[in-house]
PDB file of C-alpha atoms and ligand atoms in Angstrom:
ATOM      1  CA  MET A1261     138.422 119.187 128.323  1.00 54.00           C
ATOM      2  CA  ILE A1262     135.039 117.549 128.804  1.00 54.00           C
ATOM      3  CA  ILE A1263     133.350 116.596 125.588  1.00 54.00           C
ATOM      4  CA  MET A1264     129.581 116.520 125.944  1.00 51.00           C
ATOM      5  CA  GLU A1265     128.198 113.232 124.709  1.00 51.00           C
ATOM      6  CA  ARG A1266     125.443 113.565 122.190  1.00 52.00           C
ATOM      7  CA  THR A1267     122.577 111.487 123.455  1.00 51.00           C
ATOM      8  CA  ASP A1268     119.931 112.548 120.981  1.00 70.00           C
ATOM      9  CA  LYS A1269     119.621 109.945 118.266  1.00 84.00           C
ATOM     10  CA  SER A1270     119.367 110.978 114.655  1.00 95.00           C
ATOM     11  CA  SER A1271     116.056 110.075 113.094  1.00 98.00           C
ATOM     12  CA  PHE A1272     114.787 108.934 109.742  1.00 98.00           C
ATOM     13  CA  GLY A1273     111.343 108.495 108.248  1.00 98.00           C
ATOM     14  CA  ILE A1274     109.618 105.633 106.473  1.00 98.00           C
ATOM     15  CA  LEU A1275     106.612 106.244 104.252  1.00 98.00           C
ATOM     16  CA  GLY A1276     104.856 102.995 103.466  1.00 97.00           C
ATOM     17  CA  GLY A1277     102.309 102.762 100.699  1.00 96.00           C
ATOM     18  CA  THR A1278     101.102 100.948  97.651  1.00 95.00           C
ATOM     19  CA  PHE A1279     102.163 103.906  95.485  1.00 97.00           C
ATOM     20  CA  ASP A1280      99.847 102.804  92.688  1.00 96.00           C
ATOM     21  CA  PRO A1281     100.897 105.382  91.508  1.00 98.00           C
ATOM     22  CA  ILE A1282     102.926 107.752  93.722  1.00 98.00           C
ATOM     23  CA  HIS A1283     101.563 111.334  93.696  1.00 98.00           C
ATOM     24  CA  TYR A1284     102.143 114.797  95.197  1.00 98.00           C
ATOM     25  CA  GLY A1285     100.140 113.904  98.346  1.00 98.00           C
ATOM     26  CA  HIS A1286     102.818 111.330  99.229  1.00 98.00           C
ATOM     27  CA  LEU A1287     105.679 113.671  98.393  1.00 98.00           C
ATOM     28  CA  ILE A1288     104.402 116.604 100.421  1.00 98.00           C
ATOM     29  CA  ALA A1289     103.729 114.315 103.404  1.00 98.00           C
ATOM     30  CA  ALA A1290     107.301 113.008 103.275  1.00 98.00           C
ATOM     31  CA  GLU A1291     108.883 116.443 102.821  1.00 98.00           C
ATOM     32  CA  TYR A1292     106.895 118.127 105.596  1.00 98.00           C
ATOM     33  CA  ALA A1293     107.665 115.270 107.993  1.00 98.00           C
ATOM     34  CA  ARG A1294     111.346 115.452 107.054  1.00 98.00           C
ATOM     35  CA  CYS A1295     111.530 119.184 107.822  1.00 98.00           C
ATOM     36  CA  GLU A1296     109.363 119.147 110.947  1.00 98.00           C
ATOM     37  CA  PHE A1297     111.157 116.274 112.664  1.00 98.00           C
ATOM     38  CA  ASN A1298     114.625 116.923 111.315  1.00 98.00           C
ATOM     39  CA  LEU A1299     114.772 113.557 109.598  1.00 98.00           C
ATOM     40  CA  THR A1300     118.063 112.737 107.905  1.00 98.00           C
ATOM     41  CA  ARG A1301     116.205 110.863 105.152  1.00 98.00           C
ATOM     42  CA  VAL A1302     112.831 109.485 104.225  1.00 98.00           C
ATOM     43  CA  ILE A1303     112.626 105.957 102.864  1.00 98.00           C
ATOM     44  CA  PHE A1304     109.707 105.280 100.536  1.00 98.00           C
ATOM     45  CA  MET A1305     108.656 101.682 101.044  1.00 98.00           C
ATOM     46  CA  PRO A1306     106.388 100.329  98.317  1.00 97.00           C
ATOM     47  CA  ALA A1307     104.413  97.381  99.663  1.00 94.00           C
ATOM     48  CA  ALA A1308     104.580  94.051  97.880  1.00 92.00           C
ATOM     49  CA  ARG A1309     101.040  92.892  98.128  1.00 71.00           C
ATOM     50  CA  PRO A1310      99.226  94.899 100.786  1.00 60.00           C
ATOM     51  CA  PRO A1311      97.043  92.586 102.903  1.00 63.00           C
ATOM     52  CA  HIS A1312      94.130  95.028 102.838  1.00 64.00           C
ATOM     53  CA  LYS A1313      94.159  95.275  99.043  1.00 59.00           C
ATOM     54  CA  GLN A1314      94.004  91.541  98.311  1.00 57.00           C
ATOM     55  CA  LEU A1315      90.873  91.716  96.271  1.00 55.00           C
ATOM     56  CA  GLU A1316      91.834  94.623  94.066  1.00 66.00           C
ATOM     57  CA  TYR A1317      94.234  94.761  91.187  1.00 77.00           C
ATOM     58  CA  VAL A1318      97.555  96.275  92.174  1.00 87.00           C
ATOM     59  CA  LEU A1319     100.014  97.305  89.488  1.00 92.00           C
ATOM     60  CA  ALA A1320     103.105  95.098  89.030  1.00 92.00           C
ATOM     61  CA  GLU A1321     105.838  95.805  91.574  1.00 94.00           C
ATOM     62  CA  GLU A1322     108.423  96.885  88.978  1.00 95.00           C
ATOM     63  CA  HIS A1323     106.178  99.667  87.716  1.00 97.00           C
ATOM     64  CA  ARG A1324     105.284 100.966  91.183  1.00 97.00           C
ATOM     65  CA  TYR A1325     108.931 100.883  92.289  1.00 98.00           C
ATOM     66  CA  LYS A1326     110.136 102.638  89.123  1.00 98.00           C
ATOM     67  CA  MET A1327     107.537 105.389  89.502  1.00 98.00           C
ATOM     68  CA  VAL A1328     108.690 106.057  93.082  1.00 98.00           C
ATOM     69  CA  GLU A1329     112.271 106.229  91.824  1.00 98.00           C
ATOM     70  CA  LEU A1330     111.298 108.779  89.179  1.00 98.00           C
ATOM     71  CA  ALA A1331     109.246 110.856  91.634  1.00 98.00           C
ATOM     72  CA  ILE A1332     111.975 111.214  94.263  1.00 98.00           C
ATOM     73  CA  LYS A1333     115.027 111.646  92.057  1.00 97.00           C
ATOM     74  CA  ASN A1334     115.375 115.381  92.718  1.00 97.00           C
ATOM     75  CA  ASN A1335     115.355 115.104  96.494  1.00 98.00           C
ATOM     76  CA  PRO A1336     118.675 113.851  97.919  1.00 98.00           C
ATOM     77  CA  ALA A1337     117.008 113.106 101.268  1.00 98.00           C
ATOM     78  CA  PHE A1338     114.528 110.695  99.684  1.00 98.00           C
ATOM     79  CA  GLU A1339     115.244 107.006  99.049  1.00 98.00           C
ATOM     80  CA  VAL A1340     113.248 104.041  97.832  1.00 98.00           C
ATOM     81  CA  SER A1341     113.606 100.583  99.342  1.00 98.00           C
ATOM     82  CA  SER A1342     112.665  97.221  97.874  1.00 97.00           C
ATOM     83  CA  LEU A1343     112.718  95.547 101.300  1.00 97.00           C
ATOM     84  CA  GLU A1344     108.997  94.711 101.326  1.00 96.00           C
ATOM     85  CA  MET A1345     108.952  93.750  97.663  1.00 95.00           C
ATOM     86  CA  ASP A1346     111.933  91.417  98.176  1.00 95.00           C
ATOM     87  CA  ARG A1347     110.270  89.725 101.129  1.00 90.00           C
ATOM     88  CA  GLU A1348     108.074  86.707 100.443  1.00 80.00           C
ATOM     89  CA  GLY A1349     104.333  87.121 100.888  1.00 83.00           C
ATOM     90  CA  TYR A1350     102.350  90.049 102.186  1.00 86.00           C
ATOM     91  CA  SER A1351     103.895  93.245 103.509  1.00 87.00           C
ATOM     92  CA  TYR A1352     103.522  93.998 107.184  1.00 94.00           C
ATOM     93  CA  THR A1353     104.676  97.262 108.730  1.00 96.00           C
ATOM     94  CA  VAL A1354     105.680  95.573 111.980  1.00 97.00           C
ATOM     95  CA  ASP A1355     108.198  93.370 110.111  1.00 96.00           C
ATOM     96  CA  THR A1356     109.630  96.394 108.318  1.00 97.00           C
ATOM     97  CA  ILE A1357     110.040  98.412 111.520  1.00 98.00           C
ATOM     98  CA  GLU A1358     111.689  95.450 113.235  1.00 98.00           C
ATOM     99  CA  TYR A1359     114.123  95.107 110.344  1.00 97.00           C
ATOM    100  CA  PHE A1360     115.240  98.722 110.791  1.00 98.00           C
ATOM    101  CA  LEU A1361     115.357  98.494 114.588  1.00 97.00           C
ATOM    102  CA  LYS A1362     117.762  95.611 114.180  1.00 97.00           C
ATOM    103  CA  ASN A1363     119.807  97.147 111.364  1.00 97.00           C
ATOM    104  CA  CYS A1364     119.843 100.820 112.389  1.00 94.00           C
ATOM    105  CA  PRO A1365     119.777 100.639 116.216  1.00 94.00           C
ATOM    106  CA  GLU A1366     121.401 104.056 116.510  1.00 95.00           C
ATOM    107  CA  GLN A1367     118.557 105.839 114.774  1.00 96.00           C
ATOM    108  CA  GLU A1368     115.021 106.678 115.758  1.00 97.00           C
ATOM    109  CA  ILE A1369     112.277 105.718 113.316  1.00 98.00           C
ATOM    110  CA  TYR A1370     109.344 107.929 112.336  1.00 98.00           C
ATOM    111  CA  PHE A1371     106.719 106.005 110.400  1.00 98.00           C
ATOM    112  CA  ILE A1372     104.765 108.487 108.277  1.00 98.00           C
ATOM    113  CA  MET A1373     101.117 107.926 107.408  1.00 98.00           C
ATOM    114  CA  GLY A1374      97.962 109.782 106.482  1.00 97.00           C
ATOM    115  CA  ALA A1375      95.120 110.323 108.949  1.00 95.00           C
ATOM    116  CA  ASP A1376      92.992 107.870 106.938  1.00 95.00           C
ATOM    117  CA  SER A1377      95.456 105.045 107.593  1.00 95.00           C
ATOM    118  CA  LEU A1378      95.224 105.498 111.355  1.00 94.00           C
ATOM    119  CA  LEU A1379      91.550 104.516 111.183  1.00 92.00           C
ATOM    120  CA  PHE A1380      92.536 101.056 110.001  1.00 90.00           C
ATOM    121  CA  MET A1381      95.612 100.549 112.122  1.00 93.00           C
ATOM    122  CA  ASP A1382      93.821  98.013 114.310  1.00 91.00           C
ATOM    123  CA  THR A1383      93.702  95.678 111.299  1.00 92.00           C
ATOM    124  CA  TRP A1384      97.493  95.710 110.968  1.00 94.00           C
ATOM    125  CA  LYS A1385      99.554  92.719 112.088  1.00 95.00           C
ATOM    126  CA  GLU A1386     100.512  92.975 115.781  1.00 96.00           C
ATOM    127  CA  TYR A1387      99.425  96.600 115.883  1.00 95.00           C
ATOM    128  CA  GLU A1388      99.576  96.742 119.679  1.00 95.00           C
ATOM    129  CA  ARG A1389     103.234  95.818 119.689  1.00 96.00           C
ATOM    130  CA  LEU A1390     103.920  97.935 116.619  1.00 97.00           C
ATOM    131  CA  ALA A1391     102.504 100.944 118.493  1.00 96.00           C
ATOM    132  CA  THR A1392     105.405 100.746 120.935  1.00 96.00           C
ATOM    133  CA  LEU A1393     108.212 100.279 118.413  1.00 97.00           C
ATOM    134  CA  CYS A1394     108.582 103.698 116.779  1.00 97.00           C
ATOM    135  CA  LYS A1395     107.126 107.175 116.403  1.00 98.00           C
ATOM    136  CA  PHE A1396     104.211 107.743 114.043  1.00 97.00           C
ATOM    137  CA  VAL A1397     103.820 110.958 112.092  1.00 98.00           C
ATOM    138  CA  VAL A1398     100.143 111.216 111.209  1.00 97.00           C
ATOM    139  CA  VAL A1399      99.673 113.830 108.509  1.00 97.00           C
ATOM    140  CA  THR A1400      96.406 115.555 107.741  1.00 96.00           C
ATOM    141  CA  ARG A1401      94.521 114.443 104.651  1.00 96.00           C
ATOM    142  CA  PRO A1402      91.447 116.192 103.209  1.00 96.00           C
ATOM    143  CA  GLY A1403      88.314 114.455 104.457  1.00 93.00           C
ATOM    144  CA  TYR A1404      89.998 113.025 107.553  1.00 91.00           C
ATOM    145  CA  ILE A1405      90.718 114.663 110.862  1.00 82.00           C
ATOM    146  CA  LEU A1406      93.081 113.517 113.546  1.00 83.00           C
ATOM    147  CA  ASP A1407      90.913 113.657 116.622  1.00 83.00           C
ATOM    148  CA  LYS A1408      91.898 111.545 119.600  1.00 82.00           C
ATOM    149  CA  SER A1409      88.305 111.473 120.809  1.00 85.00           C
ATOM    150  CA  ASP A1410      87.009 110.099 117.478  1.00 86.00           C
ATOM    151  CA  LYS A1411      85.003 106.949 118.267  1.00 83.00           C
ATOM    152  CA  ARG A1412      86.745 105.046 115.501  1.00 82.00           C
ATOM    153  CA  LEU A1413      90.103 105.550 117.218  1.00 87.00           C
ATOM    154  CA  GLN A1414      89.040 104.417 120.678  1.00 85.00           C
ATOM    155  CA  HIS A1415      90.071 100.806 120.088  1.00 82.00           C
ATOM    156  CA  LEU A1416      93.690 101.769 119.388  1.00 89.00           C
ATOM    157  CA  PRO A1417      96.083 101.054 122.276  1.00 90.00           C
ATOM    158  CA  SER A1418      96.283 104.047 124.608  1.00 85.00           C
ATOM    159  CA  GLY A1419     100.093 103.914 124.602  1.00 88.00           C
ATOM    160  CA  LEU A1420     100.070 104.641 120.887  1.00 93.00           C
ATOM    161  CA  TRP A1421      99.169 108.264 121.530  1.00 93.00           C
ATOM    162  CA  ASN A1422     102.513 108.855 123.254  1.00 94.00           C
ATOM    163  CA  ASN A1423     104.182 107.908 120.003  1.00 96.00           C
ATOM    164  CA  ILE A1424     101.915 109.810 117.635  1.00 96.00           C
ATOM    165  CA  ARG A1425     102.992 113.167 116.272  1.00 96.00           C
ATOM    166  CA  GLY A1426     100.215 114.909 114.364  1.00 95.00           C
ATOM    167  CA  LEU A1427     101.356 117.082 111.486  1.00 97.00           C
ATOM    168  CA  GLN A1428      99.353 119.594 109.498  1.00 96.00           C
ATOM    169  CA  ILE A1429     100.380 119.593 105.842  1.00 97.00           C
ATOM    170  CA  PRO A1430      98.957 121.535 102.884  1.00 97.00           C
ATOM    171  CA  GLY A1431      95.780 119.680 101.984  1.00 96.00           C
ATOM    172  CA  LEU A1432      95.990 117.925  98.640  1.00 97.00           C
ATOM    173  CA  ASP A1433      92.857 115.988  97.844  1.00 97.00           C
ATOM    174  CA  ILE A1434      94.754 113.584  95.619  1.00 98.00           C
ATOM    175  CA  SER A1435      94.535 109.799  95.774  1.00 98.00           C
ATOM    176  CA  SER A1436      96.038 107.030  93.697  1.00 98.00           C
ATOM    177  CA  SER A1437      92.566 105.547  93.179  1.00 96.00           C
ATOM    178  CA  ASP A1438      91.342 108.772  91.636  1.00 97.00           C
ATOM    179  CA  ILE A1439      94.422 108.970  89.400  1.00 98.00           C
ATOM    180  CA  ARG A1440      93.847 105.371  88.242  1.00 96.00           C
ATOM    181  CA  LYS A1441      90.226 106.146  87.469  1.00 96.00           C
ATOM    182  CA  ARG A1442      91.079 109.316  85.586  1.00 97.00           C
ATOM    183  CA  ALA A1443      93.747 107.534  83.536  1.00 96.00           C
ATOM    184  CA  ALA A1444      91.347 104.689  82.739  1.00 95.00           C
ATOM    185  CA  GLU A1445      88.815 107.213  81.489  1.00 95.00           C
ATOM    186  CA  GLY A1446      91.435 109.058  79.440  1.00 94.00           C
ATOM    187  CA  ARG A1447      91.129 112.194  81.604  1.00 96.00           C
ATOM    188  CA  PRO A1448      94.237 114.270  82.457  1.00 97.00           C
ATOM    189  CA  ILE A1449      96.382 113.401  85.454  1.00 98.00           C
ATOM    190  CA  LYS A1450      98.811 116.288  84.933  1.00 98.00           C
ATOM    191  CA  TYR A1451      99.719 118.265  88.107  1.00 98.00           C
ATOM    192  CA  LEU A1452      98.542 115.433  90.369  1.00 98.00           C
ATOM    193  CA  LEU A1453     101.920 113.719  90.190  1.00 98.00           C
ATOM    194  CA  PRO A1454     105.455 114.566  88.978  1.00 98.00           C
ATOM    195  CA  PRO A1455     105.882 114.928  85.188  1.00 98.00           C
ATOM    196  CA  GLY A1456     108.321 111.973  85.057  1.00 98.00           C
ATOM    197  CA  VAL A1457     105.683 109.689  86.566  1.00 98.00           C
ATOM    198  CA  GLU A1458     103.027 110.990  84.203  1.00 98.00           C
ATOM    199  CA  GLU A1459     105.323 110.271  81.237  1.00 98.00           C
ATOM    200  CA  TYR A1460     106.029 106.779  82.576  1.00 98.00           C
ATOM    201  CA  ILE A1461     102.307 106.055  82.859  1.00 98.00           C
ATOM    202  CA  ASP A1462     101.719 107.323  79.333  1.00 96.00           C
ATOM    203  CA  TYR A1463     104.669 105.460  77.869  1.00 97.00           C
ATOM    204  CA  HIS A1464     103.665 102.124  79.394  1.00 96.00           C
ATOM    205  CA  TYR A1465      99.980 102.750  78.825  1.00 95.00           C
ATOM    206  CA  LEU A1466      99.317 102.018  82.490  1.00 96.00           C
ATOM    207  CA  TYR A1467      95.829 102.033  84.007  1.00 95.00           C
ATOM    208  CA  ARG A1468      94.283 102.490  80.568  1.00 91.00           C
ATOM    209  CA  GLU A1469      92.635  99.177  80.124  1.00 72.00           C
ATOM    210  CA  GLU A1470      91.950  96.389  82.532  1.00 63.00           C
ATOM    211  CA  GLY A1471      95.015  94.265  83.047  1.00 52.00           C
ATOM    212  CA  THR A1472      97.612  96.627  81.540  1.00 58.00           C
ATOM    213  CA  GLY A1473     100.741  96.421  83.674  1.00 60.00           C
ATOM    214  CA  TYR A1474      99.095  94.358  86.402  1.00 61.00           C
ATOM    215  CA  ASP A1475     100.574  91.238  87.973  1.00 53.00           C
ATOM    216  CA  LYS A1476      99.018  88.121  86.534  1.00 43.00           C
TER     217      LYS A1476
HETATM  218  P1  LIG B2628      94.692 104.499  97.189  1.00 96.48           P
HETATM  219  O1  LIG B2628      93.666 105.483  96.741  1.00 96.48           O
HETATM  220  O2  LIG B2628      95.011 103.427  96.183  1.00 96.48           O
HETATM  221  O3  LIG B2628      94.452 103.943  98.572  1.00 96.48           O
HETATM  222  P2  LIG B2628      96.466 106.525  98.253  1.00 96.48           P
HETATM  223  O4  LIG B2628      96.436 107.786  97.499  1.00 96.48           O
HETATM  224  O5  LIG B2628      95.707 106.455  99.537  1.00 96.48           O
HETATM  225  O6  LIG B2628      96.071 105.327  97.279  1.00 96.48           O
HETATM  226  P3  LIG B2628      98.543 104.935  99.425  1.00 96.48           P
HETATM  227  O7  LIG B2628      99.675 104.326  98.683  1.00 96.48           O
HETATM  228  O8  LIG B2628      97.424 104.081  99.864  1.00 96.48           O
HETATM  229  O9  LIG B2628      97.981 106.153  98.494  1.00 96.48           O
HETATM  230  O10 LIG B2628      99.065 105.801 100.657  1.00 96.48           O
HETATM  231  C1  LIG B2628     100.307 105.666 101.303  1.00 96.48           C
HETATM  232  C2  LIG B2628     100.294 106.578 102.531  1.00 96.48           C
HETATM  233  O11 LIG B2628     100.215 107.968 102.119  1.00 96.48           O
HETATM  234  C3  LIG B2628      99.080 106.350 103.438  1.00 96.48           C
HETATM  235  O12 LIG B2628      99.499 106.434 104.791  1.00 96.48           O
HETATM  236  C4  LIG B2628      98.140 107.486 103.083  1.00 96.48           C
HETATM  237  O13 LIG B2628      97.322 107.837 104.177  1.00 96.48           O
HETATM  238  C5  LIG B2628      99.117 108.614 102.735  1.00 96.48           C
HETATM  239  N1  LIG B2628      98.536 109.540 101.750  1.00 96.48           N
HETATM  240  C6  LIG B2628      98.157 109.246 100.487  1.00 96.48           C
HETATM  241  N2  LIG B2628      97.674 110.322  99.853  1.00 96.48           N
HETATM  242  C7  LIG B2628      97.728 111.345 100.741  1.00 96.48           C
HETATM  243  C8  LIG B2628      97.337 112.731 100.675  1.00 96.48           C
HETATM  244  N3  LIG B2628      96.769 113.247  99.573  1.00 96.48           N
HETATM  245  N4  LIG B2628      97.536 113.496 101.790  1.00 96.48           N
HETATM  246  C9  LIG B2628      98.078 112.945 102.902  1.00 96.48           C
HETATM  247  N5  LIG B2628      98.467 111.657 103.028  1.00 96.48           N
HETATM  248  C10 LIG B2628      98.291 110.843 101.968  1.00 96.48           C
HETATM  249 MG1  LIG B2629      95.295 104.580 100.464  1.00 96.48          MG
END
């Protein structure tokens, strides 16, 4: 009997972000990517100190990590990793992808990101090399369109487009910055993020006053 060898690799997703805090926009992006590309799991990867957010306050790592944990607990295909937080210094996507290429060589990687992030990809460390290392699921985000002919995308390496998979997801005009602002102003954040995360923010009085819960 001839047994057909399976050559198609299984795939998993990575959703990088600051998650300050995690919200339904992140969750729907991860879940749609998981279903569309048959991903065995999606790893949420909270960044330590994102290089492009050096000048802003970012909530302490423990809080951001815990909120991701709370948000994903009902989805067995979702995981959170502390890889970037455990690494010294800034978080770079290229280092993270290389870690998984080395440690999970049997699996294909789909890096998930919003259409807004693609606009800044040329500021990422070694983005030309990164573009060749994995697939990129670029999900729609209200206010941003994924248009290959967009002038702002012309400087991205042409090879990147072979690895990009555009994905239309239900538009949720939710951002962490807006949630932080609303919380600081004492306005409701209910229905923008999972109830467990909302309770966590309330309990720890996060985002309410300058400095609360932030790294010193
Ligand atoms: P901030 O306002 O602080 O930048 P954010 O809401 O953009 O926060 P990030 O942690 O920066 O959240 O985003 C992580 C990833 O999730 C990015 O690739 C971003 O494009 C994507 N993303 C965030 N919110 C949405 C959304 N509402 N719809 C689609 N993608 C999103
Ligand atoms: Mg953002």
